[in-house]
XYZ file of C-alpha atoms in Angstrom:
631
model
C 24.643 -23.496 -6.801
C 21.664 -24.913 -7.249
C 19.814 -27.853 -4.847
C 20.529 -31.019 -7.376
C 23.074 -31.417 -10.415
C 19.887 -31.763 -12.708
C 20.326 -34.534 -15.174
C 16.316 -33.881 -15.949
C 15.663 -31.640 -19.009
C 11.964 -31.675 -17.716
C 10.509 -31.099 -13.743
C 7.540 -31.222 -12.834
C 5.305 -29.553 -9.535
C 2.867 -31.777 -8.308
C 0.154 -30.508 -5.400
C 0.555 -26.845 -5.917
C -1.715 -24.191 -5.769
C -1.557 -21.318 -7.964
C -1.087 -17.891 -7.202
C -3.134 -15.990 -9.558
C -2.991 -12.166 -11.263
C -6.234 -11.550 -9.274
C -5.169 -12.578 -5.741
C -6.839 -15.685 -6.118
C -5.489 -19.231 -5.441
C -5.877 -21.858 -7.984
C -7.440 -25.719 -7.175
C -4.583 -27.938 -6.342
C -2.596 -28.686 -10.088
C 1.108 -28.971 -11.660
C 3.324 -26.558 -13.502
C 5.369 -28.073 -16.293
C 9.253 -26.401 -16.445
C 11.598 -26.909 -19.314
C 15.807 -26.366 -17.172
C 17.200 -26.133 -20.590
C 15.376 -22.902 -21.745
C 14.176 -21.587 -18.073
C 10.498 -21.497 -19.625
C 7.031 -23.120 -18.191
C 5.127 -25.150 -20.479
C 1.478 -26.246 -20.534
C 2.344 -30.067 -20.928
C 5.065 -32.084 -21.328
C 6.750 -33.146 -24.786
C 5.007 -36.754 -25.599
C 6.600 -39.455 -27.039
C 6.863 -43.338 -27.415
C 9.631 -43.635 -24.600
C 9.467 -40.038 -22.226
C 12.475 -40.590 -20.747
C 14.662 -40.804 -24.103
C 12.647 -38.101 -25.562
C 12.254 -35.849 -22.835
C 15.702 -36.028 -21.478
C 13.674 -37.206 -18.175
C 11.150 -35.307 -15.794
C 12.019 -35.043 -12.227
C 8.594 -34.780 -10.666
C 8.065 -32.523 -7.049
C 5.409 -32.672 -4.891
C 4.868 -29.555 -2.917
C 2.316 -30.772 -0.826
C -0.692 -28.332 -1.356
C 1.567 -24.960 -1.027
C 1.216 -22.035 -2.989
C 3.874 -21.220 -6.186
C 3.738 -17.525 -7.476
C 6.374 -15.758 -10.188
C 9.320 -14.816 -8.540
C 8.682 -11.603 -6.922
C 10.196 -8.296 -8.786
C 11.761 -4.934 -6.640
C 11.780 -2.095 -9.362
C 13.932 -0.189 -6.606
C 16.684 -0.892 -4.776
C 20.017 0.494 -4.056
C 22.028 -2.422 -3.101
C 22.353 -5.466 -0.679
C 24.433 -7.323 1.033
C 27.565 -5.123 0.899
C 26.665 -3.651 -2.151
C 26.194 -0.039 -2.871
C 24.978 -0.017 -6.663
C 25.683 3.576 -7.029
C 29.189 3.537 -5.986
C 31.483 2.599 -8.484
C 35.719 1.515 -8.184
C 36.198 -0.071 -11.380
C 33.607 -2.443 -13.737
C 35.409 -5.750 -12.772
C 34.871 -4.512 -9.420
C 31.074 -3.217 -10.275
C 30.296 -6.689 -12.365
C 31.075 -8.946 -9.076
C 29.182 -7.006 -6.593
C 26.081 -6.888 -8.599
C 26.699 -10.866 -9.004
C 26.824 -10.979 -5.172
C 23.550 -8.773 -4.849
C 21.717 -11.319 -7.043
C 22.709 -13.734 -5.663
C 21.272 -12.993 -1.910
C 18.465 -12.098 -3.412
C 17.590 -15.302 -5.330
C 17.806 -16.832 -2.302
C 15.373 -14.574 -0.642
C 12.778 -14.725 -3.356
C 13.378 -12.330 -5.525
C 14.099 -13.227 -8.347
C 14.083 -9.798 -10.751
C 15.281 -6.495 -9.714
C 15.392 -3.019 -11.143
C 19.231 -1.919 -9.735
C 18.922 1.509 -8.827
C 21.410 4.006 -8.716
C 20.788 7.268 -6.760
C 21.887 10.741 -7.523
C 25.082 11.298 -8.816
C 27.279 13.209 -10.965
C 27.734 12.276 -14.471
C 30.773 10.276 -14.662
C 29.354 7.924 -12.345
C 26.280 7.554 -14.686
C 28.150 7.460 -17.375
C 30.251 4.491 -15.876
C 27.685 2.710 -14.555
C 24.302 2.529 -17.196
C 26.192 1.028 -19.654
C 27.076 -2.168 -17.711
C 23.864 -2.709 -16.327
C 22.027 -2.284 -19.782
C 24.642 -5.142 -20.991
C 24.106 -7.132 -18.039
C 20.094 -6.947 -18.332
C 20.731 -7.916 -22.010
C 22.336 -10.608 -21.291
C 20.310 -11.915 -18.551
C 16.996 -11.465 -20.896
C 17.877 -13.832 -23.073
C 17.218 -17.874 -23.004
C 19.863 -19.389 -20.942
C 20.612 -20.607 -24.210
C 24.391 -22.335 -23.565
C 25.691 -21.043 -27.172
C 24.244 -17.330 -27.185
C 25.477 -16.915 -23.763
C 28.735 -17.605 -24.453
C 28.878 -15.654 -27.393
C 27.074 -12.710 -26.153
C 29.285 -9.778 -25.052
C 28.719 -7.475 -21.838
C 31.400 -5.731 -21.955
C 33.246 -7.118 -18.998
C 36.220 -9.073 -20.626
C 38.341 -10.623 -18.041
C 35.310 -11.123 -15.438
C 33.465 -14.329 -15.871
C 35.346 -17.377 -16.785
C 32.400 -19.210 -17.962
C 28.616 -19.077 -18.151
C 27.916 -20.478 -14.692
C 29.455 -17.278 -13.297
C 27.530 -14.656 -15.141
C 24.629 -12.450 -13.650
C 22.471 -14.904 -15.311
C 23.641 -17.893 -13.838
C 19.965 -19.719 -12.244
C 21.447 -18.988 -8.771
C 21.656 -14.814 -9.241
C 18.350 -13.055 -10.010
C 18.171 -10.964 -13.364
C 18.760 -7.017 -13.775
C 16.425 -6.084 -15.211
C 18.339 -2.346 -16.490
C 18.145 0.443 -14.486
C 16.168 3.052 -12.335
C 17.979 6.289 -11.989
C 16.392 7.906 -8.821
C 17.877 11.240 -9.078
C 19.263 13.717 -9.880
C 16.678 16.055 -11.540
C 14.810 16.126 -7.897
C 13.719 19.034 -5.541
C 16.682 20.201 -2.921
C 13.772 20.478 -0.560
C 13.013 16.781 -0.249
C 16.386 15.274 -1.153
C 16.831 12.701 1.671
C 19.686 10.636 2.308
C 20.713 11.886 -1.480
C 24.075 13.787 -1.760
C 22.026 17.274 -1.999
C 25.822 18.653 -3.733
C 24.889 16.306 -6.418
C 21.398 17.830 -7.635
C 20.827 19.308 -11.180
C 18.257 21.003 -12.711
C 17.393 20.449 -16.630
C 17.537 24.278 -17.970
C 18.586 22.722 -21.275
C 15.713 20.379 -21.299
C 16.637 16.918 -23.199
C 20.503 18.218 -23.406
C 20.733 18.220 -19.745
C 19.598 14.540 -19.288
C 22.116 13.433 -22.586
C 24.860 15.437 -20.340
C 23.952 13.667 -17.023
C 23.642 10.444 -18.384
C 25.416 10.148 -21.750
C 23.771 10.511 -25.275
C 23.945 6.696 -26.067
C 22.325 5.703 -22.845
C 19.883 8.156 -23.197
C 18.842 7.062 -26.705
C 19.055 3.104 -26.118
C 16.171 1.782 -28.133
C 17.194 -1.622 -26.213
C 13.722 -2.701 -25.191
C 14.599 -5.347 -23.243
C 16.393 -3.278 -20.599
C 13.734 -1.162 -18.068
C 14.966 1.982 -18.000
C 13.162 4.014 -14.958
C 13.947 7.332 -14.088
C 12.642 9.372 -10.832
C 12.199 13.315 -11.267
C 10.647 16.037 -9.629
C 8.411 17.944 -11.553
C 9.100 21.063 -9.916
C 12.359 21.210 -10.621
C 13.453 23.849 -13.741
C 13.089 22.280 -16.927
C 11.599 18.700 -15.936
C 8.191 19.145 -16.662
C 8.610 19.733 -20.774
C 11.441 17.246 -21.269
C 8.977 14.243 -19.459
C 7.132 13.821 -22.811
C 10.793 13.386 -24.932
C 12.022 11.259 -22.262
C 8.509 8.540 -22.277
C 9.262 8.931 -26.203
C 12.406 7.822 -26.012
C 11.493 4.039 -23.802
C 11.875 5.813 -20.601
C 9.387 4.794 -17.980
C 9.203 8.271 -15.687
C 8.233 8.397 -11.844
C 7.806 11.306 -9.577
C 9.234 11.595 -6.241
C 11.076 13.610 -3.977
C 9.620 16.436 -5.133
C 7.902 19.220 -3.300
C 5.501 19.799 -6.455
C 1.811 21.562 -5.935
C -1.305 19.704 -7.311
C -0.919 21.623 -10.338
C 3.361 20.392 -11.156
C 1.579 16.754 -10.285
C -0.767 16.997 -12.917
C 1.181 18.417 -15.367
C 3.649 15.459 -15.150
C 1.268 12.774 -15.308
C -0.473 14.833 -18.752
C 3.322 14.791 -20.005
C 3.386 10.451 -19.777
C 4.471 9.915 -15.888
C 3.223 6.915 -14.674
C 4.395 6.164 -11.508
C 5.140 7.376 -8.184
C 8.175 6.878 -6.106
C 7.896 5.098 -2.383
C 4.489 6.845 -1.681
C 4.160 9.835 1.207
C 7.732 9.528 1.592
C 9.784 12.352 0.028
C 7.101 14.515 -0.837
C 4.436 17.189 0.796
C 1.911 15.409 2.958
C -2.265 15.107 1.445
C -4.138 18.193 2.271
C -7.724 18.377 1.587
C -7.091 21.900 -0.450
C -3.814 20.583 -2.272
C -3.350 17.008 -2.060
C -0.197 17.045 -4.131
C 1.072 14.078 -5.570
C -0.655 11.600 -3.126
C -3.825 13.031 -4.722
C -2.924 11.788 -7.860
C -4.463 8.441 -6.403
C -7.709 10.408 -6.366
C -8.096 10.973 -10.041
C -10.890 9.352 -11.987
C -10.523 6.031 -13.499
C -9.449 7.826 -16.854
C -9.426 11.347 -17.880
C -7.720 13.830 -20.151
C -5.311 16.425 -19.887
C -7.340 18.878 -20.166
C -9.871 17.623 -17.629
C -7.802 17.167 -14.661
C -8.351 20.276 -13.029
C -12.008 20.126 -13.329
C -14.671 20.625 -10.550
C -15.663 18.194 -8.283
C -19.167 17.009 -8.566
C -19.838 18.110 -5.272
C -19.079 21.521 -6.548
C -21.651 21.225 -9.682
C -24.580 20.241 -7.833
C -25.819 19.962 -4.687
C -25.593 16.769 -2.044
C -27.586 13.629 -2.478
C -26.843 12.002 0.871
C -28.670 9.446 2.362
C -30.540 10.205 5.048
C -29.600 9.367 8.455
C -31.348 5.890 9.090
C -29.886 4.787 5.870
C -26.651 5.935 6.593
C -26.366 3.799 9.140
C -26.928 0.567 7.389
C -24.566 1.580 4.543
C -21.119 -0.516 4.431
C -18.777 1.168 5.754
C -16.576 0.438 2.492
C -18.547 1.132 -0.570
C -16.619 -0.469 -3.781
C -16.235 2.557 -6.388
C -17.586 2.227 -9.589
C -14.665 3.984 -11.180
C -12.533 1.082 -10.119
C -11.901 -0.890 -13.009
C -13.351 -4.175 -12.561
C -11.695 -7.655 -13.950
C -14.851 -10.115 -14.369
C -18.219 -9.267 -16.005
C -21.114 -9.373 -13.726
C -24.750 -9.522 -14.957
C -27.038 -9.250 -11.843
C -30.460 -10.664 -11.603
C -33.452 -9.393 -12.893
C -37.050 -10.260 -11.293
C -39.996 -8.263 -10.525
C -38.637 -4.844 -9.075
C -34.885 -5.592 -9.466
C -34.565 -7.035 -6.194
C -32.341 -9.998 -7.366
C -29.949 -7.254 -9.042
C -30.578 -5.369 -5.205
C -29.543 -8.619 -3.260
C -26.531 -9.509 -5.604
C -25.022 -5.768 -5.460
C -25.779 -5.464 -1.658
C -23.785 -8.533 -1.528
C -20.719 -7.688 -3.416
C -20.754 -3.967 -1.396
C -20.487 -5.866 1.861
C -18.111 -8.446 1.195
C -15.456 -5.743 0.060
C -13.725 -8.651 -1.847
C -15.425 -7.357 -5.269
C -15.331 -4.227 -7.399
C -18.532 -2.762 -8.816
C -18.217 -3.177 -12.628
C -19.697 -0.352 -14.903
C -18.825 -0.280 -18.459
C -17.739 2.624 -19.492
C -19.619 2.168 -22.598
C -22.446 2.148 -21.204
C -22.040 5.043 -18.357
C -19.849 7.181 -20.167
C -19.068 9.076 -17.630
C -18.691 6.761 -13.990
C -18.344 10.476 -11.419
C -22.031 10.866 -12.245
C -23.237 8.162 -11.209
C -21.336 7.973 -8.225
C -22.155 11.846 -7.289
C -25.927 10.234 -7.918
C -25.290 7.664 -5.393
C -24.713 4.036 -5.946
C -26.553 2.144 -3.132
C -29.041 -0.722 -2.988
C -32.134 -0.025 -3.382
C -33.130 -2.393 -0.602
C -31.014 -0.243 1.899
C -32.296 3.294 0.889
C -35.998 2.891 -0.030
C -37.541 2.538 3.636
C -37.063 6.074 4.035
C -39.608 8.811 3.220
C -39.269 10.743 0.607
C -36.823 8.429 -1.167
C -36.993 7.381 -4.730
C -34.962 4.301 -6.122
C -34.510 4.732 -9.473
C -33.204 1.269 -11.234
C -30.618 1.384 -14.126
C -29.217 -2.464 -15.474
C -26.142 -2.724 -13.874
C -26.603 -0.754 -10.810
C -29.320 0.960 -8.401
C -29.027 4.925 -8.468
C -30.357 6.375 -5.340
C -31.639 10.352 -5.704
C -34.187 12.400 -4.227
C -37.584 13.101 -5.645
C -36.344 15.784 -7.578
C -32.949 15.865 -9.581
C -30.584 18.239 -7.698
C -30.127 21.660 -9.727
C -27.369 20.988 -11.989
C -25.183 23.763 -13.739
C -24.919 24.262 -17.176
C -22.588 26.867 -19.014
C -22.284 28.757 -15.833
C -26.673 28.714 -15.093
C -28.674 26.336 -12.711
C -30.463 24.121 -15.493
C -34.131 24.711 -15.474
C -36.559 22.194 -14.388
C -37.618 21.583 -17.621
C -34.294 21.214 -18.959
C -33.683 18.588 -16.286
C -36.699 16.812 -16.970
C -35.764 16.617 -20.523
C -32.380 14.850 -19.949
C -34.470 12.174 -17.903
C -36.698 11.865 -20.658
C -33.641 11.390 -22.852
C -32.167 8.654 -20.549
C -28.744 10.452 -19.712
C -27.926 12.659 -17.080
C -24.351 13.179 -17.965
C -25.177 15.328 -20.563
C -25.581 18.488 -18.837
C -23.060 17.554 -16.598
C -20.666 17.387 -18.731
C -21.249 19.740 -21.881
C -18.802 22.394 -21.625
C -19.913 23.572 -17.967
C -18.435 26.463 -15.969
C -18.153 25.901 -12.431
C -19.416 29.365 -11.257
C -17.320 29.217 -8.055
C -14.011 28.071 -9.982
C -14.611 29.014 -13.188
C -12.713 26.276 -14.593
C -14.114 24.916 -18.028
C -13.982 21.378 -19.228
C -16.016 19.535 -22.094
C -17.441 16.728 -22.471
C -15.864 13.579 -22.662
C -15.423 11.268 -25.918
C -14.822 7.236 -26.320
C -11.628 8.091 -28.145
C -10.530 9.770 -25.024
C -10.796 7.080 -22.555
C -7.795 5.320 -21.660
C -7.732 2.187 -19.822
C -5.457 1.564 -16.800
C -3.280 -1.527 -18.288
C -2.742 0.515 -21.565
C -0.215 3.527 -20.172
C 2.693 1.110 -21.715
C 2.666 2.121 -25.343
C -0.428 4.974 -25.580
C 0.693 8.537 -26.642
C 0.531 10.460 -23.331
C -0.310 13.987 -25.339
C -3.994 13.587 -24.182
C -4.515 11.124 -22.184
C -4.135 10.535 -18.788
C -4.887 7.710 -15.920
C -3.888 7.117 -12.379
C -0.221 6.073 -12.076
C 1.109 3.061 -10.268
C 2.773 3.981 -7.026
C 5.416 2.233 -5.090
C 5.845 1.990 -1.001
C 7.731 1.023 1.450
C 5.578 -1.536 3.758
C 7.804 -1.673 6.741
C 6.166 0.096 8.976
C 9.102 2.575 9.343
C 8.926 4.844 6.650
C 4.681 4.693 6.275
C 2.646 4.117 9.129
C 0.595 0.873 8.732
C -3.015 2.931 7.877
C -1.479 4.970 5.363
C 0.035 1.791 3.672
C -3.930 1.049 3.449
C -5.469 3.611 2.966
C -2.904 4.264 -0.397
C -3.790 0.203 -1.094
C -7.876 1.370 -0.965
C -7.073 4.257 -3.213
C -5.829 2.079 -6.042
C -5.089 -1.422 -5.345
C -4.268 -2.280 -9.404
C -1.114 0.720 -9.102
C 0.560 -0.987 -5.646
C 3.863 -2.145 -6.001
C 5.903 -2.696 -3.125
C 9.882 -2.426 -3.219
C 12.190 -2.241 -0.625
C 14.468 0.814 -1.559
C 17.197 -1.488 0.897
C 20.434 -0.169 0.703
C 23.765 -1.904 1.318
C 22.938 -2.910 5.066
C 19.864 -5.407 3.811
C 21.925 -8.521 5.282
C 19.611 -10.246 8.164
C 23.202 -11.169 9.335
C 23.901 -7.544 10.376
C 24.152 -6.636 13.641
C 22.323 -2.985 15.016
C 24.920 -0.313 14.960
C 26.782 1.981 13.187
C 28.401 1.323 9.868
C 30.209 2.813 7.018
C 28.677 4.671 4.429
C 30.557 6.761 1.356
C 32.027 9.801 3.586
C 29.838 8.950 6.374
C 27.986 6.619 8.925
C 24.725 4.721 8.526
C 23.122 3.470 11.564
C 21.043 0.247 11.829
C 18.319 0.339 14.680
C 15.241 -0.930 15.423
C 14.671 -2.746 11.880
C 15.447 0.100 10.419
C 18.435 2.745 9.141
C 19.159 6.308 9.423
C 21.857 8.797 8.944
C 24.111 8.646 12.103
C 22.788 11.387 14.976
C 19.785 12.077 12.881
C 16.606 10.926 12.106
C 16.805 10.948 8.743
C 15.770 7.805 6.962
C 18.670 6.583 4.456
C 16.772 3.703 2.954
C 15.540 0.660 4.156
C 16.911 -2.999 5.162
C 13.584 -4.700 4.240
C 13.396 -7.674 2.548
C 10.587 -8.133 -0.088
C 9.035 -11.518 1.440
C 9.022 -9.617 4.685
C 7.095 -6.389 2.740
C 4.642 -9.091 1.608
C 3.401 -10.348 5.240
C 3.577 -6.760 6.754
C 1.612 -5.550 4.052
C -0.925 -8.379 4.030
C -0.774 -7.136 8.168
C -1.577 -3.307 7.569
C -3.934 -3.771 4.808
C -6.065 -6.715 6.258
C -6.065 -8.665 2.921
C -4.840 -12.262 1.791
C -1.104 -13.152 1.458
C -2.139 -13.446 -2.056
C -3.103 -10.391 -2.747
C -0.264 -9.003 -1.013
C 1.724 -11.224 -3.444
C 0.200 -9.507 -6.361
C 2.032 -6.351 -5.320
C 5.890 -7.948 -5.864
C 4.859 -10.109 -8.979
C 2.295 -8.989 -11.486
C 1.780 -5.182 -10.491
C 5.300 -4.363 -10.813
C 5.636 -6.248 -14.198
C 2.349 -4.757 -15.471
C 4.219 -1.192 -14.256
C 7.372 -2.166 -16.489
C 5.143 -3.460 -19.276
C 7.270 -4.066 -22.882
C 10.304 -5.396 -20.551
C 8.682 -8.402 -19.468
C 5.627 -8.758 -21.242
C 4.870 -12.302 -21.394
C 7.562 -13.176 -19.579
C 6.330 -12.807 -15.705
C 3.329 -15.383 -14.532
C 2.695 -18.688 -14.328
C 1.258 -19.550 -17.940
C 3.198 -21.613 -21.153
C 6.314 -19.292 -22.305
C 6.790 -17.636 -19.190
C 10.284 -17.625 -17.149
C 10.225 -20.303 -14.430
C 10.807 -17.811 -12.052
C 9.263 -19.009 -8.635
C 8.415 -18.901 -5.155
C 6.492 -21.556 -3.154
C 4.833 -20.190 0.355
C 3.275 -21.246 2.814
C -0.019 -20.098 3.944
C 1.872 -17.858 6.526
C 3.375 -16.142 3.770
C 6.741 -17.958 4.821
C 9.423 -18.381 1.879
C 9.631 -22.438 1.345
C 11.620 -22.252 -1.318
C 12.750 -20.479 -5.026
C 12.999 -21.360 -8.124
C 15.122 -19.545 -10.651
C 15.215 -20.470 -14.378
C 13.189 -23.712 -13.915
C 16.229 -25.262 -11.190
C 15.599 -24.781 -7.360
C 18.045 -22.702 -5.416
C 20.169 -23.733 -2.529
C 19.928 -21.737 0.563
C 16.297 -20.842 -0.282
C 14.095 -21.350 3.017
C 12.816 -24.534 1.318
C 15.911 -26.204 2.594
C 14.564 -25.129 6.754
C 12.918 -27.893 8.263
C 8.815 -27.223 8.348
């Protein structure tokens, strides 16, 4: 099914522009693809006559658009006609997820995580082995020989090859994402609330729900996601034995306090599912699991719960007049930050001053602080991390420059608390002496208000962000990736942003579609298991209420809304269906998701509208992809 019979081992794409892991857009180039094992290279084979060595290159000039890796939806529940969690028989089962791929290659995406919501056991116990023999299979090489030989335990299905799951026309499983059913009867959803469970038997109740062997799978080539509620009975102490065992755990429709929210991400959670839906709204006093986006860069488990600076020491605000020239988005400097940045230095630091005030107002760069260096980033933003050249007119105001940034403060260092006691003035001036300010900030201090203790922190605590694949959780914990649902039904546009502000490196946007995700479908009602679904107004509900049961949102069409609500480039939307999600899956496609040598030749070319103008799967371009439209 795909555009040409390729007699062309090699292809080549001419006049492209590159979508990079940053959001940024490569200077016009070509990308190399190999049909026969689906990979990219760097260059060409060489030889003395290309077209007998090679096997031939078909060359394709795109004409200046952009390519990106196919785009990747770590949830979703089924498409076009298919319900993934129902199940009537694996010949049956093996087709419709052939179907589902299929319509989705065309659409763009390329990879999918097929997710199966909550059920009871026999169902799981049905289903998880087929699609961890199907994501197998589709993993490997599209190697002629090894396909053929490789078993997925559907004998009788596929007649040949070309008819598998991993046929270039179909996009790959990926494994599996169980969404369900260790979640909170409170914020069940569309989800058959008959079928919820609770884990009283810890790790026995998951091998029961799922099956022991499915459970245990040290396949690590199948992505095996599972959604819980950590206030549900039992879920909280099995999440460690579960992240042991490969699993990669998510909370959602839970109900959990701040407290549940923190415990799970201290037990090795590391990601959220579809954001503010399913789950208690942000308070200011107990911001739940959507304040889980509010953690520090890095922490540890048994720092999570400490005091806020503003509750250690008093305000150093600005005053008003430079207020009023501050940006009104600041760049945090516990954001990680991806490129190394020296600034200037001249007489009085204003080069450094004019660089930083620069970065602050373009909003399109991160402040970088090593952590090295800072130790501890809350300081220094409790300190205040403005330009000198925007605070210093006022009165009374006293710049203090440090190398990599200006630290604004009064002309006295605000009392600070120390083991319960408002430091002396001595002590204070001592730290300054000593060139750290941390220190008795953060040496085993008692909030007198909270009383909540914490100690200091330690280089062999510090985690960083991309590392939450394969780093013991017992200690250790960072700010998960969280999924959401950018159609403008189930989040309202500024909440989609403000979540995007929070923690741009942990967005990944899915669809959660279910069956009805067909643009062919017409508005109405429609069958659903025992019941009726109905499709309005771009969106689906349970018949009479307004429950949402999913979405009909196609990823491409997540990318432009999103780029819409959030106000930033289609390629930084893109980011958010390609390289977050696979950074979120880590092991599973490690090296296999991007657009350098060894990668899969998973693609999509766009226009600068964010318009789909065309996929390719496998290295070989799909019919029916929008590439075939007239421009």
């Amino acid at each position: 099914m795909t555009s040409t019979n390729h007699t062309e081992r090699y292809v080549t794409l001419t006049n492209v522009r590159l979508i990079l892991a940053n959001g940024t857009l490569s200077p016009l180039t070509s990308l190399h693809i190999d049909t026969h094992s689906g990979l990219l290279l760097s260059t060409l084979p060489s030889g003395p006559d290309p077209t007998a060595v090679n096997g031939g290159v078909k060359v394709a000039d795109l004409g200046g658009k952009w390519v990106s890796p196919g785009l990747i939806d770590i949830q979703i529940c089924g498409a076009f006609g298919v319900d993934l969690s129902e199940f009537k028989g694996k010949e049956q089962y093996v087709r419709g997820v052939r179907k589902m791929g299929e319509g989705l290659c065309k659409l763009g995406v390329t990879s999918f995580v097929p997710t199966i919501i909550s059920q009871k056991p026999e169902a799981y116990h049905a289903i998880l082995p087929i699609l961890s023999g199907l994501a197998d299979t589709c993993l490997m090489l599209l190697d002629e020989q090894a396909a053929s030989d490789h078993d997925i335990g559907t004998s009788g299905v596929f007649n040949s090859k070309q008819e598998t799951p991993g046929h270039p026309a179909c996009a790959r499983p990926l494994g599996w994402h169980v969404e369900g059913p260790f979640l909170s009867p409170k914020k069940v959803g569309c989800h058959p609330a008959v079928n919820l469970a609770v884990a009283k038997d810890g790790l026995r109740s998951f091998e029961n729900m799922y099956g022991a062997d499915t459970l245990n799978e040290e396949e690590e080539e199948v992505a095996k996601i599972i959604t819980l509620a950590p206030d549900v009975e039992g879920v909280c102490e099995t999440i460690p034995q579960l992240v042991e065992k490969g699993w990669k755990v998510s909370l959602g429709h839970t109900n959990a306090s701040t407290a549940q929210a923190l415990e799970g991400i201290a037990g090795g959670a590391t990601l959220l599912t579809h954001l503010f839906n399913a789950m208690p709204s942000l308070h200011h006093r107990e911001p739940g699991l959507i304040g889980l986006l509010g953690l520090p860069f890095c922490s540890t488990a048994n720092k999570i719960t400490r005091p806020s600076m503003a509750q250690q020491m008093r305000s150093t605000l600005p005053t008003p007049a430079a207020q009023s020239i501050v940006p009104s988005r600041i760049p945090s400097p516990i954001h990680e930050y991806q490129h190394e940045h020296k600034l200037g230095k001249s007489k009085g630091g204003q080069a450094g001053d004019q660089h930083l005030q620069e970065m602050c107002f373009d909003g399109s760069e991160l402040l970088s602080h090593s952590m090295e260096k800072l130790r501890v980033d809350t300081a220094h933003l409790a300190m205040g991390a403005f330009p000198s050249s925007l605070l210093k007119t006022q009165g009374g105001t006293d710049a203090v420059h440090d190398n990599d940034f200006t630290r604004m403060r009064l002309q006295k260092i605000p009392p600070l608390y120390q083991n319960g006691h408002i430091a002396t003035e001595e002590q204070q001036q001592q730290q300054e002496q000593q060139g750290d300010l941390t220190d008795i900030l953060f040496t085993s201090q008692t909030s007198p208000t909270f009383g909540a203790t914490f100690s200091s922190s330690s280089e062999e605590d510090v985690t960083n962000l991309n590392d939450n694949d394969d780093v013991s959780r017992s200690n250790k914990v960072t700010r998960p990736y969280f999924s959401i649902i950018a159609d403008g039904i189930h989040v309202h546009p500024q909440a989609v942003c403000l979540a995007y502000n929070a923690h741009p490196e942990g967005c990944i946007l899915v669809s959660d579609a279910m069956h009805m995700l067909d643009p062919k479908l017409p508005d109405g009602l429609h069958p659903w298991r025992d019941g009726m679904i109905e499709k309005k107004d771009g969106g689906i509900v349970l018949a009479g209420t307004d429950t949402l049961a999913g979405s009909i949102l196609p990823l491409p069409q997540a990318v432009v809304n999103f780029s819409r609500f959030t106000g930033i480039s289609i390629p930084q939307a893109i980011v958010c269906a390609t390289y977050n999600p696979a950074k979120c899956l880590g092991k599973h496609v490690t090296g296999k998701v991007g657009l350098e040598e060894g990668c899969w030749a998973d693609l999509v070319v766009w226009d600068e509208r964010g318009g789909v103008r065309g996929v390719w799967k496998a290295g070989r371009e799909i019919d029916g992809s929008h590439s075939d439209e007239k421009e």
